[in-house]
Amino acid sequence: MTPIPITLSNIHFRYEGREVSVFEGLSLEIPPGSVTAILGPNGAGKSTLLHLILGLLTPSDGDVLLAQRPHRSYSRRELGRLVGLVAQEEVIPFSFTVQEYVLLGRAPYLNLLESPRPEDFIIARDALARVGAAEMATRPLQTLSGGERQLVLLARVLAQEPRILLLDEPTAHLDLGNKGRVLSLVKQQVATGVTAIFTTHEPDLAAALADYVVLMRAGQALAAGLLEDVFTAENLSRTYDVPIRVMRVENHRIVLVE
Amino acid sequence: MTRKSCPLPTWISHLMEYASTDKSPKDASQRHNQHGEPEKAKGLISPTRYGNPVRRQRLLWGLAALLVVTVVVAIFSGRYPAPYLMSPRLLAEDPLARQIVLNLRLPRILTAVLLGMTLAGAGTVFQMIFRNPLVEPGFLGVSQGAAFGAALSIVAWNAGRQNASGPGIQVSAATFGFLGLLLSSTLARRIRYGGWTLRLVLAGIAVSALFSAGVGILKYVADPLTQLPELVFWMLGALWSVTWSKALSILPVTVTALVLLLLLRWRLNLLALDDATAFSLGAAPARERMVLLIAAVAAVSVVVSVSGIVGWIGLIVPHLARRLLGADAQGSLPGALLIGGAFAVFCDTLARTMLPGEIPLGILASLIGASIFIALMLVQPRSLGHNITG
């Protein structure tokens, strides 16, 4: 599979009914087949950026291109096979079982009237096994702990087999063990040619997982590029508006607030 | 159904979820961390309960059998020749009995089945596409609109006079039911506040209130001897005036809508997810929800125009079905249709059999529905407790 590049050029976006624009001329290149971390304070526009790449939101001006093509050139189902999303704090009001929920990841491969076929069950079971949650298949979602739940959300997106993986704060509220599991799953996906983008409030996580980093503040990309180049104390301090130190311990970067 | 193996009354958990303001997974995880291991919850779950296609099939066949039995019993229930039950042999021997069964009971039972299926199916659809287990099919101004339409027809055009609950009432009720939806959705589009669902709910409440005020005015000016009783009786819901022509007149719309809902039942799960996730899975959430909404409202307006307002079926039956068959609409939607049909036939049979006079169906449905609801809430205090902590 050739990995898919994502290009945002001169994006303008404003939520309907709001005075202030989120983006006024944002341009970004997301390199294909890599992990890109989007960092920035609350309200910087991180989730909005993911929704623009997803196609849920349409910029008032400028283009978002997936593999050099705009969203409107894809059908809804094609786009569903192309881009997967694990939303931030997804609220699921009905107590689906884990298996029923993971099967929903197969929706882009089924037409309106179809229900999952035997092969979809196999893919869903496989996705659950990959996140290490095979034995949870028959449990209702509402009996899961936060960590288990996040793994199940990931299994759903794995069953979707998207080429672009969008993760909105994938490790928020997770313990260290589950965090590690999520990290290695994302890395595995990228190794198979997936382009992954995630937002996070944890610079350490970005340092551990990302190849590329985008630092955002108030709708602007303060810095974007390779982790080594962008992940500096100066850039991070500017992003969060507090003095920040970046320490190197062996091969790891550790971020400290002064 | 063995009580011990029942893990959670899911519908109660839905209510609990919605009663609490913060539903974030963050809190769920925190609750778990505080109260200990999720394994405890796991122990309560019998692994075969949900998501088992064989069990689901068996349950659905069971419910279908229940519906058939209810219908058969209803055919032989009534007050002719003597109260409660008549012998099947009478059908062959007594031409009057045959007349009563063929021309009075059968159309009425058919209408009851359609009524129950429509309300329960529309209720399931509404609850899922609005992602809120507390909504019912009438909440977008459909029920109150239809009531207003019926009242207007009875009072202003005297349609009820010559021919009790004639086609005038039916047309007027269906029209105003749809008008209710139209007003609510137009209003919702203009409200500059909150998300789409909240706006629809607010608009529905406002439009319902307007129509019910209108009904109040019409009640006030209605002739207390001729018009008011008919109006009140219509508002209480009843199937006593159903004939073959009425039953057949609602058949095309309701059956079309129900078939559409059944065909899209797996898709319904997708539409119960939040917009971003549903969109990411290749759905067009707004458009698909609108199609289902229109089908459901069309069917509800049409049945309500014949039956009057029958509450509770659209709210409680979807919960029952989810509890029996799990949240997946693949099982819970057909389950809700079957339970709804059987429940409506059961209530309507009681309504026409118990007393020499007719008991309004709406009253019985509310009475029995609310009793079941309360009973279900009381029988499983332990699961409920577990659910609060988990």
PDB file of C-alpha atoms in Angstrom, chain B residues 54-316:
ATOM      1  CA  VAL B  54     -28.456 -18.062  18.022  1.00  0.00           C
ATOM      2  CA  ARG B  55     -29.933 -16.782  21.227  1.00  0.00           C
ATOM      3  CA  ARG B  56     -31.181 -13.694  19.425  1.00  0.00           C
ATOM      4  CA  GLN B  57     -32.859 -15.763  16.710  1.00  0.00           C
ATOM      5  CA  ARG B  58     -34.499 -17.973  19.291  1.00  0.00           C
ATOM      6  CA  LEU B  59     -35.783 -14.987  21.242  1.00  0.00           C
ATOM      7  CA  LEU B  60     -37.172 -13.357  18.119  1.00  0.00           C
ATOM      8  CA  TRP B  61     -38.999 -16.554  17.149  1.00  0.00           C
ATOM      9  CA  GLY B  62     -40.338 -16.714  20.686  1.00  0.00           C
ATOM     10  CA  LEU B  63     -41.607 -13.149  20.435  1.00  0.00           C
ATOM     11  CA  ALA B  64     -43.150 -13.860  17.047  1.00  0.00           C
ATOM     12  CA  ALA B  65     -44.951 -16.832  18.579  1.00  0.00           C
ATOM     13  CA  LEU B  66     -46.106 -14.591  21.416  1.00  0.00           C
ATOM     14  CA  LEU B  67     -47.564 -12.155  18.902  1.00  0.00           C
ATOM     15  CA  VAL B  68     -49.367 -14.935  17.050  1.00  0.00           C
ATOM     16  CA  VAL B  69     -50.782 -16.381  20.272  1.00  0.00           C
ATOM     17  CA  THR B  70     -51.918 -12.935  21.401  1.00  0.00           C
ATOM     18  CA  VAL B  71     -53.657 -12.342  18.089  1.00  0.00           C
ATOM     19  CA  VAL B  72     -55.374 -15.733  18.151  1.00  0.00           C
ATOM     20  CA  VAL B  73     -56.556 -15.253  21.718  1.00  0.00           C
ATOM     21  CA  ALA B  74     -57.741 -11.754  20.797  1.00  0.00           C
ATOM     22  CA  ILE B  75     -59.807 -13.149  17.935  1.00  0.00           C
ATOM     23  CA  PHE B  76     -61.743 -15.346  20.317  1.00  0.00           C
ATOM     24  CA  SER B  77     -61.961 -12.777  23.105  1.00  0.00           C
ATOM     25  CA  GLY B  78     -64.811 -10.377  23.493  1.00  0.00           C
ATOM     26  CA  ARG B  79     -68.238 -10.042  24.938  1.00  0.00           C
ATOM     27  CA  TYR B  80     -70.152 -12.022  22.383  1.00  0.00           C
ATOM     28  CA  PRO B  81     -71.906 -14.305  22.953  1.00  0.00           C
ATOM     29  CA  ALA B  82     -70.831 -14.078  26.592  1.00  0.00           C
ATOM     30  CA  PRO B  83     -67.995 -12.172  28.210  1.00  0.00           C
ATOM     31  CA  TYR B  84     -64.367 -13.073  27.694  1.00  0.00           C
ATOM     32  CA  LEU B  85     -63.918 -16.085  25.464  1.00  0.00           C
ATOM     33  CA  MET B  86     -65.943 -17.744  22.760  1.00  0.00           C
ATOM     34  CA  SER B  87     -65.579 -21.222  21.449  1.00  0.00           C
ATOM     35  CA  PRO B  88     -63.870 -21.509  18.048  1.00  0.00           C
ATOM     36  CA  ARG B  89     -66.700 -23.860  17.059  1.00  0.00           C
ATOM     37  CA  LEU B  90     -69.089 -20.918  17.146  1.00  0.00           C
ATOM     38  CA  LEU B  91     -67.379 -19.519  14.075  1.00  0.00           C
ATOM     39  CA  ALA B  92     -68.751 -22.378  12.030  1.00  0.00           C
ATOM     40  CA  GLU B  93     -72.159 -22.435  13.652  1.00  0.00           C
ATOM     41  CA  ASP B  94     -73.137 -18.867  14.362  1.00  0.00           C
ATOM     42  CA  PRO B  95     -73.211 -16.442  11.423  1.00  0.00           C
ATOM     43  CA  LEU B  96     -73.365 -13.451  13.786  1.00  0.00           C
ATOM     44  CA  ALA B  97     -70.200 -14.627  15.527  1.00  0.00           C
ATOM     45  CA  ARG B  98     -68.538 -14.945  12.152  1.00  0.00           C
ATOM     46  CA  GLN B  99     -69.674 -11.425  11.258  1.00  0.00           C
ATOM     47  CA  ILE B 100     -68.343 -10.033  14.507  1.00  0.00           C
ATOM     48  CA  VAL B 101     -64.980 -11.715  14.126  1.00  0.00           C
ATOM     49  CA  LEU B 102     -64.559 -10.885  10.454  1.00  0.00           C
ATOM     50  CA  ASN B 103     -65.867  -7.346  10.372  1.00  0.00           C
ATOM     51  CA  LEU B 104     -65.271  -6.030  13.859  1.00  0.00           C
ATOM     52  CA  ARG B 105     -62.504  -7.922  15.590  1.00  0.00           C
ATOM     53  CA  LEU B 106     -60.120  -8.677  12.728  1.00  0.00           C
ATOM     54  CA  PRO B 107     -59.719  -5.117  11.397  1.00  0.00           C
ATOM     55  CA  ARG B 108     -59.369  -3.901  14.926  1.00  0.00           C
ATOM     56  CA  ILE B 109     -56.715  -6.471  15.782  1.00  0.00           C
ATOM     57  CA  LEU B 110     -54.838  -5.715  12.588  1.00  0.00           C
ATOM     58  CA  THR B 111     -54.899  -2.013  13.435  1.00  0.00           C
ATOM     59  CA  ALA B 112     -53.707  -2.754  16.963  1.00  0.00           C
ATOM     60  CA  VAL B 113     -50.790  -4.769  15.592  1.00  0.00           C
ATOM     61  CA  LEU B 114     -49.859  -1.933  13.223  1.00  0.00           C
ATOM     62  CA  LEU B 115     -50.283   0.639  15.963  1.00  0.00           C
ATOM     63  CA  GLY B 116     -48.056  -1.227  18.404  1.00  0.00           C
ATOM     64  CA  MET B 117     -45.429  -2.024  15.802  1.00  0.00           C
ATOM     65  CA  THR B 118     -45.349   1.523  14.505  1.00  0.00           C
ATOM     66  CA  LEU B 119     -45.099   3.168  17.912  1.00  0.00           C
ATOM     67  CA  ALA B 120     -42.456   0.723  19.137  1.00  0.00           C
ATOM     68  CA  GLY B 121     -40.466   0.822  15.895  1.00  0.00           C
ATOM     69  CA  ALA B 122     -40.633   4.598  15.668  1.00  0.00           C
ATOM     70  CA  GLY B 123     -39.700   4.799  19.347  1.00  0.00           C
ATOM     71  CA  THR B 124     -36.609   2.657  18.763  1.00  0.00           C
ATOM     72  CA  VAL B 125     -35.631   4.756  15.767  1.00  0.00           C
ATOM     73  CA  PHE B 126     -36.176   8.041  17.579  1.00  0.00           C
ATOM     74  CA  GLN B 127     -34.221   6.940  20.615  1.00  0.00           C
ATOM     75  CA  MET B 128     -31.333   5.785  18.495  1.00  0.00           C
ATOM     76  CA  ILE B 129     -31.060   8.644  16.020  1.00  0.00           C
ATOM     77  CA  PHE B 130     -31.482  11.251  18.734  1.00  0.00           C
ATOM     78  CA  ARG B 131     -29.079   9.236  20.868  1.00  0.00           C
ATOM     79  CA  ASN B 132     -31.418   9.664  23.787  1.00  0.00           C
ATOM     80  CA  PRO B 133     -33.304   6.786  25.412  1.00  0.00           C
ATOM     81  CA  LEU B 134     -35.923   9.128  26.841  1.00  0.00           C
ATOM     82  CA  VAL B 135     -37.522  10.397  23.663  1.00  0.00           C
ATOM     83  CA  GLU B 136     -40.716   8.913  22.274  1.00  0.00           C
ATOM     84  CA  PRO B 137     -42.269   9.138  18.830  1.00  0.00           C
ATOM     85  CA  GLY B 138     -44.625  11.992  19.656  1.00  0.00           C
ATOM     86  CA  PHE B 139     -42.041  14.353  21.022  1.00  0.00           C
ATOM     87  CA  LEU B 140     -41.469  16.430  17.918  1.00  0.00           C
ATOM     88  CA  GLY B 141     -44.960  17.834  18.074  1.00  0.00           C
ATOM     89  CA  VAL B 142     -46.387  14.886  16.157  1.00  0.00           C
ATOM     90  CA  SER B 143     -48.812  13.648  18.832  1.00  0.00           C
ATOM     91  CA  GLN B 144     -50.020  17.057  19.925  1.00  0.00           C
ATOM     92  CA  GLY B 145     -50.242  18.181  16.318  1.00  0.00           C
ATOM     93  CA  ALA B 146     -52.379  15.186  15.459  1.00  0.00           C
ATOM     94  CA  ALA B 147     -54.540  15.792  18.529  1.00  0.00           C
ATOM     95  CA  PHE B 148     -55.047  19.374  17.458  1.00  0.00           C
ATOM     96  CA  GLY B 149     -55.919  18.271  13.950  1.00  0.00           C
ATOM     97  CA  ALA B 150     -58.483  15.810  15.246  1.00  0.00           C
ATOM     98  CA  ALA B 151     -59.948  18.348  17.653  1.00  0.00           C
ATOM     99  CA  LEU B 152     -60.169  20.988  14.950  1.00  0.00           C
ATOM    100  CA  SER B 153     -61.929  18.552  12.692  1.00  0.00           C
ATOM    101  CA  ILE B 154     -64.416  17.582  15.412  1.00  0.00           C
ATOM    102  CA  VAL B 155     -65.153  21.109  16.558  1.00  0.00           C
ATOM    103  CA  ALA B 156     -64.739  23.375  13.561  1.00  0.00           C
ATOM    104  CA  TRP B 157     -65.828  21.239  10.683  1.00  0.00           C
ATOM    105  CA  ASN B 158     -68.107  19.012  12.660  1.00  0.00           C
ATOM    106  CA  ALA B 159     -66.590  16.110  10.838  1.00  0.00           C
ATOM    107  CA  GLY B 160     -67.320  13.820  13.728  1.00  0.00           C
ATOM    108  CA  ARG B 161     -70.988  14.583  13.678  1.00  0.00           C
ATOM    109  CA  GLN B 162     -72.412  12.703  10.778  1.00  0.00           C
ATOM    110  CA  ASN B 163     -69.984   9.854  10.962  1.00  0.00           C
ATOM    111  CA  ALA B 164     -68.274   9.304  14.285  1.00  0.00           C
ATOM    112  CA  SER B 165     -64.502   9.594  13.787  1.00  0.00           C
ATOM    113  CA  GLY B 166     -64.919   9.675  10.048  1.00  0.00           C
ATOM    114  CA  PRO B 167     -62.193  10.208   7.468  1.00  0.00           C
ATOM    115  CA  GLY B 168     -62.261  13.955   8.112  1.00  0.00           C
ATOM    116  CA  ILE B 169     -60.710  13.470  11.514  1.00  0.00           C
ATOM    117  CA  GLN B 170     -58.182  11.032  10.159  1.00  0.00           C
ATOM    118  CA  VAL B 171     -56.961  13.305   7.395  1.00  0.00           C
ATOM    119  CA  SER B 172     -56.883  16.334   9.618  1.00  0.00           C
ATOM    120  CA  ALA B 173     -54.985  14.483  12.369  1.00  0.00           C
ATOM    121  CA  ALA B 174     -52.376  13.094   9.992  1.00  0.00           C
ATOM    122  CA  THR B 175     -51.919  16.479   8.346  1.00  0.00           C
ATOM    123  CA  PHE B 176     -51.421  18.318  11.596  1.00  0.00           C
ATOM    124  CA  GLY B 177     -49.149  15.561  12.902  1.00  0.00           C
ATOM    125  CA  PHE B 178     -46.841  16.161   9.983  1.00  0.00           C
ATOM    126  CA  LEU B 179     -47.241  19.882  10.355  1.00  0.00           C
ATOM    127  CA  GLY B 180     -46.024  19.473  13.931  1.00  0.00           C
ATOM    128  CA  LEU B 181     -42.849  17.815  12.693  1.00  0.00           C
ATOM    129  CA  LEU B 182     -42.407  20.449  10.002  1.00  0.00           C
ATOM    130  CA  LEU B 183     -42.783  23.290  12.490  1.00  0.00           C
ATOM    131  CA  SER B 184     -40.413  21.648  14.982  1.00  0.00           C
ATOM    132  CA  SER B 185     -37.689  21.027  12.445  1.00  0.00           C
ATOM    133  CA  THR B 186     -38.024  24.494  10.904  1.00  0.00           C
ATOM    134  CA  LEU B 187     -37.879  26.035  14.348  1.00  0.00           C
ATOM    135  CA  ALA B 188     -34.927  23.842  15.299  1.00  0.00           C
ATOM    136  CA  ARG B 189     -33.025  25.032  12.274  1.00  0.00           C
ATOM    137  CA  ARG B 190     -33.523  28.644  13.331  1.00  0.00           C
ATOM    138  CA  ILE B 191     -32.646  28.280  17.011  1.00  0.00           C
ATOM    139  CA  ARG B 192     -29.170  29.644  17.605  1.00  0.00           C
ATOM    140  CA  TYR B 193     -28.350  27.593  20.634  1.00  0.00           C
ATOM    141  CA  GLY B 194     -27.044  24.154  21.414  1.00  0.00           C
ATOM    142  CA  GLY B 195     -26.487  21.125  19.186  1.00  0.00           C
ATOM    143  CA  TRP B 196     -28.927  19.761  16.647  1.00  0.00           C
ATOM    144  CA  THR B 197     -30.542  17.242  18.995  1.00  0.00           C
ATOM    145  CA  LEU B 198     -31.038  19.737  21.767  1.00  0.00           C
ATOM    146  CA  ARG B 199     -32.515  22.201  19.306  1.00  0.00           C
ATOM    147  CA  LEU B 200     -34.929  19.613  17.956  1.00  0.00           C
ATOM    148  CA  VAL B 201     -36.007  18.608  21.447  1.00  0.00           C
ATOM    149  CA  LEU B 202     -36.537  22.226  22.490  1.00  0.00           C
ATOM    150  CA  ALA B 203     -38.446  22.987  19.304  1.00  0.00           C
ATOM    151  CA  GLY B 204     -40.532  19.814  19.788  1.00  0.00           C
ATOM    152  CA  ILE B 205     -41.440  20.844  23.332  1.00  0.00           C
ATOM    153  CA  ALA B 206     -42.412  24.337  22.200  1.00  0.00           C
ATOM    154  CA  VAL B 207     -44.481  23.158  19.238  1.00  0.00           C
ATOM    155  CA  SER B 208     -46.192  20.497  21.358  1.00  0.00           C
ATOM    156  CA  ALA B 209     -47.074  23.150  23.928  1.00  0.00           C
ATOM    157  CA  LEU B 210     -48.536  25.404  21.231  1.00  0.00           C
ATOM    158  CA  PHE B 211     -50.681  22.615  19.845  1.00  0.00           C
ATOM    159  CA  SER B 212     -51.829  21.468  23.259  1.00  0.00           C
ATOM    160  CA  ALA B 213     -52.845  25.046  24.037  1.00  0.00           C
ATOM    161  CA  GLY B 214     -54.790  24.945  20.790  1.00  0.00           C
ATOM    162  CA  VAL B 215     -56.440  21.707  21.879  1.00  0.00           C
ATOM    163  CA  GLY B 216     -57.310  23.391  25.178  1.00  0.00           C
ATOM    164  CA  ILE B 217     -59.002  26.256  23.374  1.00  0.00           C
ATOM    165  CA  LEU B 218     -60.972  23.851  21.184  1.00  0.00           C
ATOM    166  CA  LYS B 219     -62.037  21.855  24.238  1.00  0.00           C
ATOM    167  CA  TYR B 220     -63.201  25.081  25.814  1.00  0.00           C
ATOM    168  CA  VAL B 221     -65.348  26.095  22.872  1.00  0.00           C
ATOM    169  CA  ALA B 222     -66.552  22.573  22.025  1.00  0.00           C
ATOM    170  CA  ASP B 223     -70.186  21.679  22.529  1.00  0.00           C
ATOM    171  CA  PRO B 224     -70.110  19.879  25.884  1.00  0.00           C
ATOM    172  CA  LEU B 225     -72.825  17.440  24.884  1.00  0.00           C
ATOM    173  CA  THR B 226     -71.808  16.319  21.401  1.00  0.00           C
ATOM    174  CA  GLN B 227     -68.303  17.419  20.550  1.00  0.00           C
ATOM    175  CA  LEU B 228     -66.469  17.366  23.849  1.00  0.00           C
ATOM    176  CA  PRO B 229     -67.013  13.681  24.674  1.00  0.00           C
ATOM    177  CA  GLU B 230     -65.814  12.637  21.259  1.00  0.00           C
ATOM    178  CA  LEU B 231     -62.813  14.908  21.497  1.00  0.00           C
ATOM    179  CA  VAL B 232     -61.880  13.615  24.936  1.00  0.00           C
ATOM    180  CA  PHE B 233     -62.333  10.042  23.821  1.00  0.00           C
ATOM    181  CA  TRP B 234     -60.093  10.615  20.821  1.00  0.00           C
ATOM    182  CA  MET B 235     -57.432  12.131  23.045  1.00  0.00           C
ATOM    183  CA  LEU B 236     -57.530   9.097  25.306  1.00  0.00           C
ATOM    184  CA  GLY B 237     -56.852   6.797  22.409  1.00  0.00           C
ATOM    185  CA  ALA B 238     -59.145   3.999  21.259  1.00  0.00           C
ATOM    186  CA  LEU B 239     -59.692   1.619  18.395  1.00  0.00           C
ATOM    187  CA  TRP B 240     -63.434   1.097  18.802  1.00  0.00           C
ATOM    188  CA  SER B 241     -64.332   2.844  15.570  1.00  0.00           C
ATOM    189  CA  VAL B 242     -61.939   0.830  13.393  1.00  0.00           C
ATOM    190  CA  THR B 243     -63.429  -0.714  10.281  1.00  0.00           C
ATOM    191  CA  TRP B 244     -61.817  -2.602   7.435  1.00  0.00           C
ATOM    192  CA  SER B 245     -61.628   0.543   5.347  1.00  0.00           C
ATOM    193  CA  LYS B 246     -59.798   2.381   8.124  1.00  0.00           C
ATOM    194  CA  ALA B 247     -57.474  -0.521   8.786  1.00  0.00           C
ATOM    195  CA  LEU B 248     -56.638  -0.800   5.124  1.00  0.00           C
ATOM    196  CA  SER B 249     -56.205   2.947   4.744  1.00  0.00           C
ATOM    197  CA  ILE B 250     -53.294   2.971   7.189  1.00  0.00           C
ATOM    198  CA  LEU B 251     -51.778  -0.227   5.843  1.00  0.00           C
ATOM    199  CA  PRO B 252     -49.684   1.100   2.908  1.00  0.00           C
ATOM    200  CA  VAL B 253     -47.889   3.875   4.775  1.00  0.00           C
ATOM    201  CA  THR B 254     -47.237   1.910   7.950  1.00  0.00           C
ATOM    202  CA  VAL B 255     -46.081  -1.245   6.227  1.00  0.00           C
ATOM    203  CA  THR B 256     -43.803   0.699   3.868  1.00  0.00           C
ATOM    204  CA  ALA B 257     -42.281   2.600   6.780  1.00  0.00           C
ATOM    205  CA  LEU B 258     -41.836  -0.526   8.905  1.00  0.00           C
ATOM    206  CA  VAL B 259     -40.189  -2.423   6.071  1.00  0.00           C
ATOM    207  CA  LEU B 260     -37.823   0.503   5.492  1.00  0.00           C
ATOM    208  CA  LEU B 261     -36.916   0.602   9.190  1.00  0.00           C
ATOM    209  CA  LEU B 262     -36.333  -3.139   9.213  1.00  0.00           C
ATOM    210  CA  LEU B 263     -34.122  -2.986   6.148  1.00  0.00           C
ATOM    211  CA  LEU B 264     -32.009  -0.230   7.683  1.00  0.00           C
ATOM    212  CA  ARG B 265     -31.870  -1.784  11.133  1.00  0.00           C
ATOM    213  CA  TRP B 266     -28.149  -2.480  11.260  1.00  0.00           C
ATOM    214  CA  ARG B 267     -27.440   0.980   9.853  1.00  0.00           C
ATOM    215  CA  LEU B 268     -29.397   2.398  12.775  1.00  0.00           C
ATOM    216  CA  ASN B 269     -26.548   1.391  15.108  1.00  0.00           C
ATOM    217  CA  LEU B 270     -24.196   3.582  13.138  1.00  0.00           C
ATOM    218  CA  LEU B 271     -26.551   6.533  13.455  1.00  0.00           C
ATOM    219  CA  ALA B 272     -26.623   6.083  17.221  1.00  0.00           C
ATOM    220  CA  LEU B 273     -22.931   6.996  17.350  1.00  0.00           C
ATOM    221  CA  ASP B 274     -21.865  10.615  17.556  1.00  0.00           C
ATOM    222  CA  ASP B 275     -21.756  12.591  14.325  1.00  0.00           C
ATOM    223  CA  ALA B 276     -17.995  12.579  13.854  1.00  0.00           C
ATOM    224  CA  THR B 277     -17.681   8.824  14.360  1.00  0.00           C
ATOM    225  CA  ALA B 278     -20.704   7.993  12.221  1.00  0.00           C
ATOM    226  CA  PHE B 279     -19.331  10.252   9.496  1.00  0.00           C
ATOM    227  CA  SER B 280     -15.885   8.663   9.736  1.00  0.00           C
ATOM    228  CA  LEU B 281     -17.533   5.280   9.127  1.00  0.00           C
ATOM    229  CA  GLY B 282     -18.919   6.423   5.798  1.00  0.00           C
ATOM    230  CA  ALA B 283     -22.405   7.434   6.904  1.00  0.00           C
ATOM    231  CA  ALA B 284     -24.114  10.688   5.984  1.00  0.00           C
ATOM    232  CA  PRO B 285     -25.604  11.067   9.467  1.00  0.00           C
ATOM    233  CA  ALA B 286     -27.875  14.064   8.891  1.00  0.00           C
ATOM    234  CA  ARG B 287     -29.332  12.751   5.643  1.00  0.00           C
ATOM    235  CA  GLU B 288     -29.792   9.162   6.809  1.00  0.00           C
ATOM    236  CA  ARG B 289     -31.344  10.270  10.093  1.00  0.00           C
ATOM    237  CA  MET B 290     -33.766  12.477   8.164  1.00  0.00           C
ATOM    238  CA  VAL B 291     -34.908   9.581   5.958  1.00  0.00           C
ATOM    239  CA  LEU B 292     -35.578   7.381   8.985  1.00  0.00           C
ATOM    240  CA  LEU B 293     -37.230  10.243  10.818  1.00  0.00           C
ATOM    241  CA  ILE B 294     -39.628  10.978   7.978  1.00  0.00           C
ATOM    242  CA  ALA B 295     -40.547   7.306   7.610  1.00  0.00           C
ATOM    243  CA  ALA B 296     -41.163   6.974  11.346  1.00  0.00           C
ATOM    244  CA  VAL B 297     -43.167  10.172  11.635  1.00  0.00           C
ATOM    245  CA  ALA B 298     -45.265   9.362   8.580  1.00  0.00           C
ATOM    246  CA  ALA B 299     -46.222   6.006  10.064  1.00  0.00           C
ATOM    247  CA  VAL B 300     -46.906   7.478  13.500  1.00  0.00           C
ATOM    248  CA  SER B 301     -49.116  10.299  12.154  1.00  0.00           C
ATOM    249  CA  VAL B 302     -51.106   7.821  10.137  1.00  0.00           C
ATOM    250  CA  VAL B 303     -51.746   5.368  12.977  1.00  0.00           C
ATOM    251  CA  VAL B 304     -52.382   8.110  15.497  1.00  0.00           C
ATOM    252  CA  SER B 305     -54.966   9.587  13.150  1.00  0.00           C
ATOM    253  CA  VAL B 306     -56.976   6.388  13.617  1.00  0.00           C
ATOM    254  CA  SER B 307     -56.194   5.465  17.194  1.00  0.00           C
ATOM    255  CA  GLY B 308     -55.899   8.789  18.954  1.00  0.00           C
ATOM    256  CA  ILE B 309     -53.060   9.313  21.383  1.00  0.00           C
ATOM    257  CA  VAL B 310     -51.661   6.107  22.847  1.00  0.00           C
ATOM    258  CA  GLY B 311     -48.703   6.816  25.062  1.00  0.00           C
ATOM    259  CA  TRP B 312     -46.021   4.659  26.619  1.00  0.00           C
ATOM    260  CA  ILE B 313     -45.751   2.010  23.935  1.00  0.00           C
ATOM    261  CA  GLY B 314     -43.247   4.093  22.002  1.00  0.00           C
ATOM    262  CA  LEU B 315     -41.206   4.747  25.108  1.00  0.00           C
ATOM    263  CA  ILE B 316     -41.277   1.528  27.093  1.00  0.00           C
TER     264      ILE B 316
END
